[in-house]
Backbone as a printed PyTorch tensor [residue, N CA C, xyz], in Angstrom:
tensor([[[-30.6360,   0.1530,   6.1790],
         [-29.9420,   1.8720,   5.8080],
         [-29.0490,   1.9240,   7.2740]],

        [[-28.2790,   3.0490,   6.2510],
         [-26.5870,   3.4180,   7.1330],
         [-26.4300,   3.5640,   8.2230]],

        [[-26.0030,   3.5180,   9.2960],
         [-26.1460,   4.3350,  10.8070],
         [-24.0040,   4.3510,  11.6400]],

        [[-24.6680,   5.2780,  11.8160],
         [-22.7150,   5.6870,  12.5380],
         [-23.1620,   4.1270,  13.4610]],

        [[-23.5320,   3.4820,  14.2470],
         [-23.0330,   2.6300,  15.3980],
         [-22.5850,   1.0530,  14.9760]],

        [[-23.4850,   0.9710,  13.8250],
         [-23.6120,   0.0550,  12.6720],
         [-21.7270,  -0.0520,  12.2980]],

        [[-21.5010,   0.8530,  11.8550],
         [-20.0140,   1.1330,  11.0740],
         [-19.1200,   1.3060,  12.1150]],

        [[-19.0780,   1.3040,  13.5690],
         [-18.3090,   1.5520,  14.4200],
         [-18.8520,   0.4040,  14.5880]],

        [[-19.4580,  -0.1810,  14.6900],
         [-19.2270,  -1.4900,  14.9370],
         [-18.4780,  -2.5370,  14.3900]],

        [[-18.2620,  -2.1930,  13.1140],
         [-16.8530,  -3.0870,  11.0920],
         [-16.3590,  -2.9230,  12.6510]],

        [[-15.9060,  -1.4950,  13.0890],
         [-14.5190,  -1.0110,  13.0860],
         [-14.1780,  -1.6410,  14.2770]],

        [[-14.7630,  -1.8330,  14.8820],
         [-14.3530,  -3.0440,  16.4990],
         [-14.0880,  -3.5070,  16.1610]],

        [[-14.7710,  -3.7320,  15.8290],
         [-15.2610,  -5.4660,  15.5410],
         [-13.5810,  -6.7390,  14.9630]],

        [[-13.0650,  -5.9070,  13.7460],
         [-12.9030,  -6.4500,  12.5320],
         [-11.6460,  -5.4910,  12.5690]],

        [[-10.5180,  -6.5730,  12.4560],
         [ -9.2770,  -6.1770,  12.2020],
         [ -8.8570,  -5.6760,  10.1670]],

        [[ -9.7530,  -4.2720,  10.1770],
         [ -9.3600,  -3.8430,   9.0200],
         [ -8.0660,  -3.7290,   8.0340]],

        [[ -8.8390,  -3.5800,   7.1130],
         [ -6.9630,  -3.7780,   6.1920],
         [ -7.4380,  -2.8250,   4.9570]],

        [[ -8.3670,  -3.1170,   4.2970],
         [ -8.7180,  -2.2270,   4.1130],
         [-10.6360,  -1.2380,   4.0690]],

        [[-10.4810,  -0.8140,   2.9460],
         [-12.0450,   0.2170,   2.5410],
         [-13.1050,  -1.3910,   2.1480]],

        [[-12.3050,  -1.3020,   0.7470],
         [-13.6870,  -2.4000,   0.3970],
         [-14.1420,  -3.3370,   1.0450]],

        [[-13.1480,  -4.0110,   2.0910],
         [-13.8420,  -5.3400,   3.6130],
         [-15.5350,  -4.4160,   3.6600]],

        [[-15.1300,  -2.9380,   4.3610],
         [-16.0210,  -2.5050,   5.0190],
         [-17.2780,  -3.0360,   4.1660]],

        [[-16.8210,  -2.2400,   3.6400],
         [-18.4720,  -1.2850,   2.1080],
         [-18.6170,  -2.8670,   2.1550]],

        [[-17.5070,  -3.7160,   1.7680],
         [-18.6370,  -5.0930,   1.2950],
         [-20.0360,  -5.8460,   2.3850]],

        [[-18.7620,  -5.0020,   3.5260],
         [-19.5970,  -6.4820,   4.4050],
         [-21.2390,  -5.2720,   4.6240]],

        [[-21.1170,  -3.8510,   4.3080],
         [-22.0790,  -3.4470,   4.8730],
         [-23.0990,  -3.3450,   3.5100]],

        [[-22.1900,  -3.7130,   2.4840],
         [-23.2030,  -3.2400,   1.3330],
         [-23.5830,  -2.1560,   1.0800]],

        [[-22.5330,  -2.0320,   0.3690],
         [-22.4940,  -0.5760,  -0.1380],
         [-21.8300,   0.2060,  -1.0180]],

        [[-21.4030,   0.6220,  -1.8440],
         [-20.7120,   1.0950,  -2.3720],
         [-18.8540,   1.5800,  -1.8430]],

        [[-18.2340,   1.3870,  -2.2240],
         [-16.9350,   1.9050,  -1.3340],
         [-17.2800,   3.5310,  -1.3110]],

        [[-17.0030,   3.9710,  -2.8800],
         [-16.9190,   5.5130,  -2.9000],
         [-18.2910,   6.0990,  -1.7060]],

        [[-19.8290,   5.3580,  -2.0240],
         [-20.7750,   6.0740,  -1.0610],
         [-20.1060,   5.8550,  -0.1060]],

        [[-20.6560,   5.0390,   0.3710],
         [-19.7140,   4.5190,   2.1000],
         [-18.0920,   5.8420,   2.3340]],

        [[-17.4040,   6.4460,   1.1950],
         [-16.7260,   6.9770,   2.5710],
         [-17.5170,   8.1760,   2.3240]],

        [[-18.1650,   8.0320,   1.5610],
         [-18.8590,  10.0730,   1.1750],
         [-19.7660,  10.1980,   2.8570]],

        [[-20.5230,   9.1840,   3.1040],
         [-21.8740,   9.6010,   4.2600],
         [-21.0170,   9.4860,   5.5340]],

        [[-19.5150,   8.5180,   5.5580],
         [-19.1790,   8.1090,   7.0520],
         [-18.3520,   9.4540,   7.7610]],

        [[-17.8120,  10.2040,   5.9350],
         [-17.5600,  11.8720,   6.6150],
         [-18.4960,  12.6630,   6.6830]],

        [[-19.3460,  12.6050,   5.8610],
         [-20.4860,  13.4930,   6.2180],
         [-21.6540,  13.0200,   7.5460]],

        [[-21.2050,  12.2100,   8.1850],
         [-22.0000,  11.7290,   9.5920],
         [-20.7820,  11.5600,  10.9160]],

        [[-19.0910,  11.6650,  10.8310],
         [-18.3290,  11.8210,  11.6590],
         [-17.8630,  12.9520,  11.2450]],

        [[-17.5660,  13.3430,   9.8500],
         [-16.6450,  15.2030,   9.9500],
         [-15.1090,  14.0460,   9.7570]],

        [[-14.6510,  12.6190,   9.7910],
         [-13.9410,  12.5640,   9.3510],
         [-13.5500,  10.9600,   8.3250]],

        [[-12.7650,  10.9980,   7.5010],
         [-12.7530,   9.7510,   7.0180],
         [-12.9130,   8.5110,   7.4320]],

        [[-13.1880,   7.5590,   7.2450],
         [-12.6060,   6.7950,   7.8790],
         [-11.1420,   5.7280,   8.3600]],

        [[-10.3800,   6.0390,   7.4730],
         [ -8.9570,   5.7680,   8.4940],
         [ -8.5950,   6.7070,   9.3950]],

        [[ -8.5200,   7.9910,   8.8170],
         [ -8.6490,   8.8430,  10.1230],
         [ -9.5520,   8.4910,  11.8220]],

        [[-10.6550,   7.7560,  11.6830],
         [-11.0240,   7.8730,  12.7510],
         [-10.8470,   6.6600,  12.8640]],

        [[-10.7630,   5.1420,  12.0610],
         [ -9.6390,   4.3740,  12.4980],
         [ -8.9290,   4.3770,  13.5800]],

        [[ -8.3730,   5.7050,  12.8560],
         [ -6.9630,   5.3630,  13.4760],
         [ -7.1790,   6.7640,  14.6940]],

        [[ -7.9840,   7.2270,  14.8930],
         [ -8.0280,   7.9790,  16.2600],
         [ -8.5470,   6.5590,  16.4510]],

        [[ -9.4490,   5.6350,  17.0100],
         [-10.4340,   4.2160,  17.9920],
         [ -8.9390,   3.6210,  17.8980]],

        [[ -8.2150,   3.2100,  17.5920],
         [ -7.2660,   2.2190,  17.8930],
         [ -6.0210,   3.4120,  18.7210]],

        [[ -5.6410,   5.4930,  18.3540],
         [ -4.4940,   5.2230,  19.7740],
         [ -5.8220,   4.9830,  20.7690]],

        [[ -7.0380,   5.9400,  20.8240],
         [ -7.7580,   5.6050,  21.9480],
         [ -7.2010,   4.3190,  23.0540]],

        [[ -7.4820,   3.7030,  22.0680],
         [ -7.0880,   1.6370,  22.6730],
         [ -5.9600,   1.5290,  23.5070]],

        [[ -4.9770,   2.0360,  22.3560],
         [ -3.1730,   2.1180,  22.6840],
         [ -2.7270,   3.0010,  24.1380]],

        [[ -3.7470,   4.0160,  24.5910],
         [ -3.6520,   4.4750,  24.9880],
         [ -3.9790,   3.6490,  26.5710]],

        [[ -5.5880,   3.5270,  26.2580],
         [ -6.0290,   2.8080,  27.1630],
         [ -5.4000,   1.8900,  28.2710]],

        [[ -4.4550,   0.9840,  26.7790],
         [ -3.9140,  -0.6710,  27.4160],
         [ -2.2090,   0.8030,  27.8620]],

        [[ -2.0960,   1.3990,  27.7360],
         [ -1.1820,   2.0040,  28.1950],
         [ -0.8860,   2.3510,  29.5660]],

        [[ -2.2420,   2.7460,  29.7600],
         [ -2.6300,   3.7500,  30.8310],
         [ -2.6470,   2.5620,  32.0900]],

        [[ -3.8580,   1.5540,  31.1080],
         [ -4.4820,   0.6880,  32.3240],
         [ -3.8330,  -0.9930,  32.6760]],

        [[ -2.8650,  -0.9870,  31.4900],
         [ -2.1940,  -2.7440,  31.3580],
         [ -0.7510,  -2.3830,  32.0840]],

        [[  0.0240,  -3.6790,  32.3650],
         [  1.0440,  -3.6740,  31.8030],
         [  1.8720,  -4.6420,  30.6870]],

        [[  0.6090,  -4.2040,  30.1670],
         [  1.0800,  -5.0590,  28.8720],
         [  1.8860,  -4.8940,  27.5040]],

        [[  3.4890,  -5.0310,  27.3550],
         [  4.0290,  -4.1630,  26.2770],
         [  3.7700,  -3.4660,  25.1620]],

        [[  4.4940,  -2.0390,  25.7180],
         [  4.6460,  -1.5810,  24.5290],
         [  4.6600,  -2.2570,  22.6600]],

        [[  5.3840,  -3.0710,  22.8790],
         [  5.8430,  -4.1360,  21.3320],
         [  4.2270,  -5.6520,  21.0610]],

        [[  3.7520,  -5.0910,  21.8240],
         [  2.2250,  -6.3030,  22.1450],
         [  1.3800,  -4.9380,  21.5720]],

        [[  0.8510,  -4.0510,  22.0940],
         [ -0.0910,  -2.9130,  22.2530],
         [ -0.0700,  -2.8450,  20.6300]],

        [[  0.5940,  -2.3710,  19.1400],
         [  0.6170,  -2.2940,  18.2400],
         [ -0.0180,  -3.7400,  18.1170]],

        [[  0.0080,  -4.4280,  17.3330],
         [ -1.1050,  -5.5330,  17.4690],
         [ -2.8070,  -5.5130,  18.3950]],

        [[ -1.9410,  -5.2120,  19.3000],
         [ -3.1960,  -5.2610,  20.1380],
         [ -4.8340,  -4.3790,  19.5780]],

        [[ -4.0220,  -3.7010,  18.4330],
         [ -4.9580,  -2.4380,  19.0610],
         [ -5.2370,  -2.1690,  16.8980]],

        [[ -4.4620,  -3.9570,  16.0610],
         [ -4.4810,  -3.0760,  15.2220],
         [ -4.1240,  -2.4880,  14.0480]],

        [[ -2.6620,  -2.4830,  14.3100],
         [ -1.3130,  -2.2690,  13.7950],
         [ -0.3950,  -2.9850,  14.3490]],

        [[ -0.3040,  -3.4210,  12.8220],
         [  1.0120,  -4.5880,  12.8070],
         [  2.3270,  -4.3670,  12.3000]],

        [[  2.8930,  -3.1630,  12.5370],
         [  3.3100,  -2.3750,  12.1770],
         [  4.1400,  -1.8480,  13.2920]],

        [[  5.3030,  -2.0950,  13.6270],
         [  5.4960,  -0.8630,  15.3500],
         [  5.8350,  -0.0800,  15.2350]],

        [[  6.6080,   0.1510,  13.9570],
         [  7.6300,   1.6140,  13.6190],
         [  5.7490,   2.7140,  13.2020]],

        [[  5.3710,   2.1440,  12.1390],
         [  3.9450,   3.0770,  11.0120],
         [  2.6850,   3.0560,  13.2400]],

        [[  3.2070,   2.7270,  14.1480],
         [  2.7260,   3.1800,  15.1280],
         [  2.8380,   3.5030,  16.0520]],

        [[  4.5210,   3.8200,  15.9160],
         [  5.1890,   4.7290,  16.6300],
         [  4.9930,   5.9230,  16.2550]],

        [[  4.9120,   5.8680,  14.6450],
         [  4.8930,   7.0840,  14.5880],
         [  3.4590,   7.6430,  14.8350]],

        [[  2.1010,   7.3250,  13.8350],
         [  0.7870,   7.4090,  14.8800],
         [  0.9070,   8.3860,  15.7080]],

        [[  0.5890,   7.2170,  16.5820],
         [  0.8070,   7.4210,  18.1850],
         [  1.6620,   9.3180,  18.7670]],

        [[  2.7350,   8.9120,  17.7610],
         [  3.5710,  10.5880,  18.1550],
         [  3.0190,  11.9260,  17.6950]],

        [[  1.8460,  11.4790,  16.2620],
         [  1.4510,  12.6190,  15.5720],
         [  0.1260,  13.4460,  16.7900]],

        [[  0.1160,  11.9530,  16.9290],
         [ -1.3530,  12.2090,  17.9600],
         [ -1.1460,  12.5660,  19.3540]],

        [[ -0.3990,  11.9960,  20.1700],
         [  0.0260,  12.5290,  21.6410],
         [  1.3710,  13.8990,  21.6240]],

        [[  1.9850,  14.4650,  20.1080],
         [  3.4710,  14.7680,  21.1110],
         [  4.4300,  13.6250,  21.2440]],

        [[  4.5860,  11.9910,  21.8830],
         [  5.1690,  11.8710,  22.2800],
         [  5.1430,  10.1390,  21.8630]],

        [[  6.4350,   9.7250,  22.5440],
         [  6.5130,   8.0650,  22.1650],
         [  5.2350,   7.9540,  22.7340]],

        [[  5.3500,   6.4480,  22.7300],
         [  4.5840,   5.4410,  23.7060],
         [  4.6090,   5.8270,  24.8550]],

        [[  6.0350,   4.8520,  24.7690],
         [  6.9970,   4.6980,  25.7940],
         [  7.0690,   6.5130,  27.1670]],

        [[  7.0450,   7.2900,  27.2200],
         [  7.4290,   8.3960,  27.0170],
         [  5.6920,   9.2480,  27.6860]],

        [[  5.0400,   8.6360,  27.4500],
         [  3.4440,   8.7440,  27.7460],
         [  2.4560,   7.5930,  28.4310]],

        [[  3.3690,   6.7850,  28.5070],
         [  2.9600,   5.4660,  29.9330],
         [  3.9610,   5.6720,  30.7030]],

        [[  5.3590,   6.6120,  30.7350],
         [  6.2300,   7.1470,  32.1790],
         [  5.3310,   8.2760,  32.1030]],

        [[  4.7050,   8.9020,  31.6270],
         [  4.5040,  10.9580,  32.1410],
         [  3.0070,  10.1650,  32.7780]],

        [[  2.0510,  10.1640,  32.2250],
         [  0.7540,   9.1130,  32.7120],
         [  0.4880,   8.4540,  33.5790]],

        [[  1.2660,   7.2310,  33.8400],
         [  0.6530,   6.3360,  34.1520],
         [  0.8840,   6.0720,  36.1520]]])
């Protein structure tokens, strides 16, 4: 049986590149997985994953001296430009501004 905790575990422990990987891991049809994930969480898989990754980025910004240029890879985003854009969209400021303001 599908459960939210099982899906969250998948997101946490694997570097996810596409929804097909998740669907194969939990042995569900991709469309069905997306449907039930949204019903249970209120978010799409990618929105949930991005939110989770940004929360982890904030943790690294505030609780470590990890260079911002490394944080993107630590949270599973392989493009610095994409990381910057996603972070700024979610928090209204760049990662470096966030670190300066809240650390």
